[in-house]
Tab-separated table of C-alpha atoms and ligand atoms in Angstrom:
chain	number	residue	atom	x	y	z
A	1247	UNK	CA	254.415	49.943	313.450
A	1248	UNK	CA	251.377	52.010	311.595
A	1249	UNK	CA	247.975	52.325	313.408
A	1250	UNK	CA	245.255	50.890	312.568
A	1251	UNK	CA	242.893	51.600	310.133
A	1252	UNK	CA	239.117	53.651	312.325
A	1253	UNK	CA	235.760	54.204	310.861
A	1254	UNK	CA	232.685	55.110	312.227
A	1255	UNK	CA	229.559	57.263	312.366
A	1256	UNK	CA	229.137	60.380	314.633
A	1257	UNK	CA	225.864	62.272	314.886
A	1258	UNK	CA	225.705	65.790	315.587
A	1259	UNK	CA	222.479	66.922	317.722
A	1260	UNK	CA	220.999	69.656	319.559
A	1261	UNK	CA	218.784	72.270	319.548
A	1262	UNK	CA	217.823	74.299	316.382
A	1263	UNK	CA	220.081	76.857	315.444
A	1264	UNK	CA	223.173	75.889	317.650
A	1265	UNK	CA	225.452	75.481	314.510
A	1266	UNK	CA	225.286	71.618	313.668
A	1267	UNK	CA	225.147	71.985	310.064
A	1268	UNK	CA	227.925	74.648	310.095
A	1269	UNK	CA	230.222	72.266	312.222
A	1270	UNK	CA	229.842	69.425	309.557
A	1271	UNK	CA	230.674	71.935	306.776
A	1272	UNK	CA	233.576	72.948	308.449
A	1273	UNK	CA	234.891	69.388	309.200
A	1274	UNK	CA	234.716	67.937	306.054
A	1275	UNK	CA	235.873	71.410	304.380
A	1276	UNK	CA	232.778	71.244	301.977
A	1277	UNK	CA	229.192	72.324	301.993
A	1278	UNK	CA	226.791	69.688	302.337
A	1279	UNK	CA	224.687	70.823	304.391
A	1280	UNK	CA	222.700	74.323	304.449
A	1281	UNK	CA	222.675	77.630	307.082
A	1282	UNK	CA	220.692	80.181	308.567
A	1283	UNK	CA	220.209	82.788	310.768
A	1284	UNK	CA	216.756	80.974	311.289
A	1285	UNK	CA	216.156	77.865	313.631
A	1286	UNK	CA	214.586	75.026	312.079
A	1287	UNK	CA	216.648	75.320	309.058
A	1288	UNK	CA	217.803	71.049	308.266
A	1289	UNK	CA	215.182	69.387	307.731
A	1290	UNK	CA	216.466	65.947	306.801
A	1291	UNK	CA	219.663	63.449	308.009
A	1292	UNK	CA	222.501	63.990	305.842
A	1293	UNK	CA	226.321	62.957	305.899
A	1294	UNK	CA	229.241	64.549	305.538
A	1295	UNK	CA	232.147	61.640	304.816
A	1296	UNK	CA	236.032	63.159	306.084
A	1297	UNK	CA	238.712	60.472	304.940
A	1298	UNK	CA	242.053	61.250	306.784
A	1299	UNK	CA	244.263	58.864	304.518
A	1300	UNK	CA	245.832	56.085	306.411
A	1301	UNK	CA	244.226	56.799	309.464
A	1302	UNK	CA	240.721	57.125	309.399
A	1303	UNK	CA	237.164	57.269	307.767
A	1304	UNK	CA	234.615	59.535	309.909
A	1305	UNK	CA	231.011	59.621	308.586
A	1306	UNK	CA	229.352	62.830	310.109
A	1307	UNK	CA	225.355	62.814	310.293
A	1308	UNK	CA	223.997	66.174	310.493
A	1309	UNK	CA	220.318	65.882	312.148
A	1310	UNK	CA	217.593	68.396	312.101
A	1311	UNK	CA	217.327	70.209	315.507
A	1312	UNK	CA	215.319	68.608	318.047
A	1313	UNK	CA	212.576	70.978	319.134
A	1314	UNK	CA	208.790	70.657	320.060
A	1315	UNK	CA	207.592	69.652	316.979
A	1316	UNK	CA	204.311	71.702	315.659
A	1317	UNK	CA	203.747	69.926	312.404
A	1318	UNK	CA	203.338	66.292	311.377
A	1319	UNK	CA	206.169	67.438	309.074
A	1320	UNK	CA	208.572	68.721	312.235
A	1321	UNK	CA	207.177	65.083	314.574
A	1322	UNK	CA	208.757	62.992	311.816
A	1323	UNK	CA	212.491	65.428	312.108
A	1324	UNK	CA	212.608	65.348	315.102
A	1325	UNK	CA	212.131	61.458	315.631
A	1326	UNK	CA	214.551	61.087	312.547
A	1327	UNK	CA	217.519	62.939	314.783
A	1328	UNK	CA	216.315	60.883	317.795
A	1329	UNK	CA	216.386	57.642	315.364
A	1330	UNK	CA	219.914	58.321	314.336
A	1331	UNK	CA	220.775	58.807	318.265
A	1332	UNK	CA	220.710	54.543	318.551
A	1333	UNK	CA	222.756	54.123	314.954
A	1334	UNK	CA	225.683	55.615	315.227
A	1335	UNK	CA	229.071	54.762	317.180
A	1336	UNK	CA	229.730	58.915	318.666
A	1337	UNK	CA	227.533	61.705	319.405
A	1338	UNK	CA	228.395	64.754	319.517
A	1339	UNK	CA	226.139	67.045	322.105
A	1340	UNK	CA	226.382	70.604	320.357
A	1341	UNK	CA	225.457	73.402	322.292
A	1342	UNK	CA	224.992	77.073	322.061
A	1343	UNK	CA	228.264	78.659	324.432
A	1344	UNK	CA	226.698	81.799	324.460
A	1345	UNK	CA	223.233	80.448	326.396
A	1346	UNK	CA	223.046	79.056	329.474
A	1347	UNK	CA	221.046	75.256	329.431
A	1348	UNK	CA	217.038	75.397	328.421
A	1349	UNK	CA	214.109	72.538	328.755
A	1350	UNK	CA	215.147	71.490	325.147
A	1351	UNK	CA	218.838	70.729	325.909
A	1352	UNK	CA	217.545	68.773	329.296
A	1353	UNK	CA	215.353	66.964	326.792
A	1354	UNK	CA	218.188	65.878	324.497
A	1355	UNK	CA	220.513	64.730	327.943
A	1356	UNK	CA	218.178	62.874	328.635
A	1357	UNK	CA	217.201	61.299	325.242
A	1358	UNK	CA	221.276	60.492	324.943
A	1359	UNK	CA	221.434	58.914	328.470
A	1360	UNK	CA	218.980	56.198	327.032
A	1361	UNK	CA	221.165	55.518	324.253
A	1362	UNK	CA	224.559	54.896	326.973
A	1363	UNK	CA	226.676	55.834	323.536
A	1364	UNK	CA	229.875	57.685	324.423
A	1365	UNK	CA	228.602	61.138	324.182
A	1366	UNK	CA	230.799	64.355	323.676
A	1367	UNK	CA	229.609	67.857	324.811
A	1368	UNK	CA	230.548	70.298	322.229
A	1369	UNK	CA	229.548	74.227	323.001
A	1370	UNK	CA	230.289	76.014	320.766
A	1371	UNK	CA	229.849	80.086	319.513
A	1372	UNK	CA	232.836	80.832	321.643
A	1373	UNK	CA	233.651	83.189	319.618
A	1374	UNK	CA	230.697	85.078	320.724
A	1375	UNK	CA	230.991	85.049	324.672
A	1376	UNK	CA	233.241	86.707	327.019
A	1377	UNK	CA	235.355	83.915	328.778
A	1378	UNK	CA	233.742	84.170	332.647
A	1379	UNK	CA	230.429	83.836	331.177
A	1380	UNK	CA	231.466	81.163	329.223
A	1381	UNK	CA	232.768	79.173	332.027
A	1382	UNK	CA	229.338	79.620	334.005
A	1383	UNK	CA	227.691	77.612	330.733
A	1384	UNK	CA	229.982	74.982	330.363
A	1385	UNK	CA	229.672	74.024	334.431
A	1386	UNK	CA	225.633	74.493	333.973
A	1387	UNK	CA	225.974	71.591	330.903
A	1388	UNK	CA	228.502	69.229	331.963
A	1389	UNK	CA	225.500	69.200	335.262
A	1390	UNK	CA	223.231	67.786	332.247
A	1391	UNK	CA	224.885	64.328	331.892
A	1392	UNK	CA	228.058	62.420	332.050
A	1393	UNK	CA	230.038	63.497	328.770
A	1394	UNK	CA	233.076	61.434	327.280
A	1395	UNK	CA	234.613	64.950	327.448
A	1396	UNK	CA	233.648	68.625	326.647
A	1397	UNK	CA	235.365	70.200	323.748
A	1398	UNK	CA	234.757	74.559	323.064
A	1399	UNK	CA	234.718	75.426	319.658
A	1400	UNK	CA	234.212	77.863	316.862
A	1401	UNK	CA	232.924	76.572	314.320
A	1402	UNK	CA	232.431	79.356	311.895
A	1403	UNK	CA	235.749	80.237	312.303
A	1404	UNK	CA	237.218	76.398	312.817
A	1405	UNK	CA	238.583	76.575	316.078
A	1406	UNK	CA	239.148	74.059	317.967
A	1407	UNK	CA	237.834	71.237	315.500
A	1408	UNK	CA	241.521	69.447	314.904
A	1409	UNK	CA	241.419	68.564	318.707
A	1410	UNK	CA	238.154	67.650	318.442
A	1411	UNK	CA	238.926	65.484	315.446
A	1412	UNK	CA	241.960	63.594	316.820
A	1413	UNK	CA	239.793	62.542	319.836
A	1414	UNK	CA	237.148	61.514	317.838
A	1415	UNK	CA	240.103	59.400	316.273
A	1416	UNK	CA	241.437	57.790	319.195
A	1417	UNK	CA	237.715	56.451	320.019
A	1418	UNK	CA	236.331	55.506	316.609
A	1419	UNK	CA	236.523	51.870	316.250
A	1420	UNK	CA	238.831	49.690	314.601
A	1421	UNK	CA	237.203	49.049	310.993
A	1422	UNK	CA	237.706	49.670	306.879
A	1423	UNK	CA	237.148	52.250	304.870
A	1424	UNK	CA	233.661	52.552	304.380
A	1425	UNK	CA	233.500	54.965	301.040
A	1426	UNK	CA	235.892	55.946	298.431
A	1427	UNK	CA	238.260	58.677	298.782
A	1428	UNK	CA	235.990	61.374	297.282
A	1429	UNK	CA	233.162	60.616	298.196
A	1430	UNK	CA	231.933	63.384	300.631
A	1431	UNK	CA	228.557	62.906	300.928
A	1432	UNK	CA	225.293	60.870	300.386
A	1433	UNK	CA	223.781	63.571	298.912
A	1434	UNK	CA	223.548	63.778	294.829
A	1435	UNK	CA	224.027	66.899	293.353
A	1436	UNK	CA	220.017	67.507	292.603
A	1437	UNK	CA	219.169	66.645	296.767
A	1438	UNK	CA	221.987	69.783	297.663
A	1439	UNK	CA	220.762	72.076	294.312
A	1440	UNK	CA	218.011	71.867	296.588
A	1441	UNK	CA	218.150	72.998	299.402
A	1442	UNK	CA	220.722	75.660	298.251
A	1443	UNK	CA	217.928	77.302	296.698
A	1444	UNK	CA	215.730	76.649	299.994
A	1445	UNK	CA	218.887	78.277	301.867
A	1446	UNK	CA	218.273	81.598	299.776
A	1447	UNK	CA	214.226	81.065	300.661
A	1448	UNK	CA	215.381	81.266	304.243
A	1449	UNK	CA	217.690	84.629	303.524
A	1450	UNK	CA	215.659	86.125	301.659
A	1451	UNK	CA	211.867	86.144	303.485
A	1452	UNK	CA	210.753	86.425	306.382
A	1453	UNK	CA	210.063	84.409	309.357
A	1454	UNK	CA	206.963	82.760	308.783
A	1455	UNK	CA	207.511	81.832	305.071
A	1456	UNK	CA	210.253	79.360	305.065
A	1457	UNK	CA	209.167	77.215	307.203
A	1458	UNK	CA	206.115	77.142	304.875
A	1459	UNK	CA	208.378	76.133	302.114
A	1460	UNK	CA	209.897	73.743	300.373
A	1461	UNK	CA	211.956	73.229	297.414
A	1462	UNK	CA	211.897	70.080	294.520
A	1463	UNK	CA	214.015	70.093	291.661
A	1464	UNK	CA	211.419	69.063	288.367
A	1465	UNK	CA	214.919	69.105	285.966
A	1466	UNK	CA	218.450	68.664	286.656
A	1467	UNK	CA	220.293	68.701	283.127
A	1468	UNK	CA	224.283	69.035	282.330
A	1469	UNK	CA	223.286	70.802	278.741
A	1470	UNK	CA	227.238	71.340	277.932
A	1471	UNK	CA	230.461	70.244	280.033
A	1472	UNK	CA	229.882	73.912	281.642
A	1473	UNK	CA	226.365	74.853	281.220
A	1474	UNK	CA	223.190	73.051	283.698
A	1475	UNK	CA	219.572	73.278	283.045
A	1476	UNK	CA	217.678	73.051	286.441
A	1477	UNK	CA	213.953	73.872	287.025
A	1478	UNK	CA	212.860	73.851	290.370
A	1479	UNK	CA	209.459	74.827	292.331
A	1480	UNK	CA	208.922	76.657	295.485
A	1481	UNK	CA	205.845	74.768	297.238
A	1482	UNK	CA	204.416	76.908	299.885
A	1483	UNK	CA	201.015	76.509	301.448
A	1484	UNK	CA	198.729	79.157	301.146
A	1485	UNK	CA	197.975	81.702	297.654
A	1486	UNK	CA	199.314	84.612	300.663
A	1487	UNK	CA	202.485	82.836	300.811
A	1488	UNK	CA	202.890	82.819	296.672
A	1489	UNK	CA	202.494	86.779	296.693
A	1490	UNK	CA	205.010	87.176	299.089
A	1491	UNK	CA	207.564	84.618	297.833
A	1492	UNK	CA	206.740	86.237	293.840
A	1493	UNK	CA	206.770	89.808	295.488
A	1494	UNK	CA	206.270	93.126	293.813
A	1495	UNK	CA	206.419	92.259	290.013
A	1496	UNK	CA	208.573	89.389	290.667
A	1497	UNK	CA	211.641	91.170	292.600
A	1498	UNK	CA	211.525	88.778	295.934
A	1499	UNK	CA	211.592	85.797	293.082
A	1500	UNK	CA	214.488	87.107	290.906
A	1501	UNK	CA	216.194	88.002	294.158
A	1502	UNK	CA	215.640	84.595	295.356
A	1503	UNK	CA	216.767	83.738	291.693
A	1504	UNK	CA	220.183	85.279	291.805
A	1505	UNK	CA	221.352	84.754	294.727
A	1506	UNK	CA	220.386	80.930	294.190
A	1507	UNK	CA	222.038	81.001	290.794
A	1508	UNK	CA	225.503	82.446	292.005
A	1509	UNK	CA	225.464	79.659	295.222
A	1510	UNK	CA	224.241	76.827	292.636
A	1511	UNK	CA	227.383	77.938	290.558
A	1512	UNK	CA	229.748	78.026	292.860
A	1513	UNK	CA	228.738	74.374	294.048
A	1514	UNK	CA	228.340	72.936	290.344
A	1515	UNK	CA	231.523	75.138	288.767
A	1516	UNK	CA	229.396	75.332	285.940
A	1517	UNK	CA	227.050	78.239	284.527
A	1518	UNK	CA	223.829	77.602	285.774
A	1519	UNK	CA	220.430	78.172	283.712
A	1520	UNK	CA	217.733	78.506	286.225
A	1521	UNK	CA	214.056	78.828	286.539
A	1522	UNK	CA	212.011	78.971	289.423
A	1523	UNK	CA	208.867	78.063	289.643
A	1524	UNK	CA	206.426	78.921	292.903
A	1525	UNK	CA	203.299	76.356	293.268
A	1526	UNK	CA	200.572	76.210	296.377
A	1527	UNK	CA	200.352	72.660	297.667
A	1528	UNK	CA	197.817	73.229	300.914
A	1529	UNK	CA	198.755	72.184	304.030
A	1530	UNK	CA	202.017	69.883	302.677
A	1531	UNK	CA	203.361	69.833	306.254
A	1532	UNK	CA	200.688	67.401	307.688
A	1533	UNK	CA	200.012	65.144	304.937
A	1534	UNK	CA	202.113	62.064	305.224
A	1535	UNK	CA	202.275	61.317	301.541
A	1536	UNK	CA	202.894	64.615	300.394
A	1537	UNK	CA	205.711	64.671	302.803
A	1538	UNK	CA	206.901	61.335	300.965
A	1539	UNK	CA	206.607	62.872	297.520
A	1540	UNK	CA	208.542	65.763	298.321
A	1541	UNK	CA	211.600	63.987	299.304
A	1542	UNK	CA	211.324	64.266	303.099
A	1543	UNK	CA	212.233	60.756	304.692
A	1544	UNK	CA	208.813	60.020	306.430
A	1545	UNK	CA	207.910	56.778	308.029
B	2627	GTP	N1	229.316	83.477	315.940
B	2627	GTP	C1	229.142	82.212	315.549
B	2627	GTP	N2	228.050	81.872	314.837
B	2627	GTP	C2	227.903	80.584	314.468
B	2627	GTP	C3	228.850	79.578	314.788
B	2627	GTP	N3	228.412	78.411	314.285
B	2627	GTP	C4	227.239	78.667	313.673
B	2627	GTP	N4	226.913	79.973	313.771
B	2627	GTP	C5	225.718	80.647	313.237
B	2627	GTP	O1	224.563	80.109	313.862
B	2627	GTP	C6	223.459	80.098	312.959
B	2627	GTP	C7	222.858	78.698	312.884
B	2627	GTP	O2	223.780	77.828	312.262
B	2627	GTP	P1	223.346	76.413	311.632
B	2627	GTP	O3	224.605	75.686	311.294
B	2627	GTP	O4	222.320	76.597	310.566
B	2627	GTP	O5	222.645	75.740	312.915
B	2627	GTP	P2	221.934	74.306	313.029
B	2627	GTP	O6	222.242	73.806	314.394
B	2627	GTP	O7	222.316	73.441	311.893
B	2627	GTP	O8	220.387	74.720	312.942
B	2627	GTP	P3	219.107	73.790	312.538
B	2627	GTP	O9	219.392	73.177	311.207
B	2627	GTP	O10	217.994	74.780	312.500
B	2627	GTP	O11	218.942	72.784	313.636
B	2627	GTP	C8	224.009	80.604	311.623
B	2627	GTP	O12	223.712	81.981	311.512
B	2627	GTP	C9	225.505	80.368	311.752
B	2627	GTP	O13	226.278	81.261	310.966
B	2627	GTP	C10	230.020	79.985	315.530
B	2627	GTP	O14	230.923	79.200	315.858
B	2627	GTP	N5	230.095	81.302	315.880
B	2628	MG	MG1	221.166	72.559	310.455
């Protein structure tokens, strides 16, 4: 007799930088969501939808990571990952293999014990950590909480994640298909333009500058079946900010420019017509409406 049909949400959290977003891009074998080098990189909720035909439907959220926030902008992520903490059916507790436990991953423990939602601790980086140390991290987290189970990946280089996915499986509940086969995200093509360009902000300054930034697409246009139009702006916060992000006689912004143009390509399969546009909007981190405007998903 066949199984039956599971679907259900699972939220990744944890601290910036631990590899959330890159987990979620490896499980649904497409990029929805953006990486960096640099914490503090998601800035917004997004799924990643993985249909296993006949089997299952798993909706992935990827959540910003929770931190002390600094900004009214960084108080309203971090109480959106929280939020999605009560909403989903899984959580997944990622966690950096190659660090022992800090006040921000006691923080989340204990934010996920309030919730009593079958939590799984995932570290993961193992790639990056000689084995005894390892084992000295994973005994310091499992101390943090009582986990479903503990699963070690890599996710940059996809280790691990089938186990992980069949007992993610085994646990979702019973339910239908939530989205059409293809459907891999709930982001439209504009939302992930986006923040690919924002992604090559992050490479391509430094540290203080993209988190100062943010991206908005003005046009999104498919001018032929293999040509799009798209105009975007770089909003930063101070003129400083502009001179850096513009650079001598423009070479930070074409740099930004062409390495955003060969990602937006590669995402659209089309030839991509870009221009980029840098604008000063002071202080857009601590002005609720702003926030609003500029797509971020403020109470
Ligand atoms: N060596 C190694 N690096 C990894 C692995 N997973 C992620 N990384 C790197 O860790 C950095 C952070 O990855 P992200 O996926 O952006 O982390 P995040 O948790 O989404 O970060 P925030 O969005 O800031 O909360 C990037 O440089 C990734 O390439 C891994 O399994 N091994
Ligand atoms: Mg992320």
């Amino acid at each position: 007799m066949s199984q039956p049909f599971k679907s259900g949400f699972v939220a990744l959290v944890g601290r910036p930088n631990v590899g959330k977003s890159t987990l979620i891009n490896h499980l649904i074998g497409e990029k929805v969501a953006i990486v960096s080098a640099k914490a503090q990189t998601t800035r917004n909720c997004l799924q990643g939808i993985l249909t296993l035909p006949d089997r299952a439907q798993m909706v992935f959220v990827d959540t910003p990571g929770i931190h002390k926030p600094q900004h009214l902008l960084t108080r309203f992520i971090v109480d959106q990952a929280l939020f999605v903490l009560g909403e989903v059916d899984h959580t997944l507790f990622l966690v950096d293999a190659t660090e022992p436990p800090g006040p921000g991953d006691q923080f989340i423990a204990r934010a996920l014990e309030k919730h009593q939602k079958h939590t799984y601790l995932v570290l993961n980086k193992i790639d990056k950590i000689p084995k005894a140390k390892r084992e000295e991290h994973l005994a310091a987290y499992q101390a943090l909480g009582n986990f479903a189970g503990t699963y070690l990946i890599s996710a940059k280089h996809s280790d691990g994640l089938p186990q992980l996915l069949d007992a993610l499986v085994a646990v979702m509940p019973e339910g239908e298909q939530l989205y059409p086969d293809d459907e891999y995200t709930d982001q439209t093509q504009a939302l992930i333009s986006a923040e690919l360009i924002r992604e090559q902000v992050f490479r391509c300054t430094g540290d203080e500058i993209p988190h100062a930034a943010t991206v908005y697409i003005e046009q999104f246009k498919e001018r032929t079946e293999d040509l799009t139009y798209i105009a975007a702006v770089i909003a930063v916060e101070r003129d400083t900010q502009k001179r850096i992000m513009i650079g001598k006689q423009g070479q930070k912004l074409k740099e930004i420019g062409a390495a955003s143009r060969q990602s937006l390509e590669y995402f659209l399969g089309t030839k991509v017509f870009l221009e980029l546009f840098v604008k000063v909007i002071p202080d857009w981190r601590n002005q609720p409406a702003r926030l609003r405007q500029l797509g971020y998903q403020v109470k």
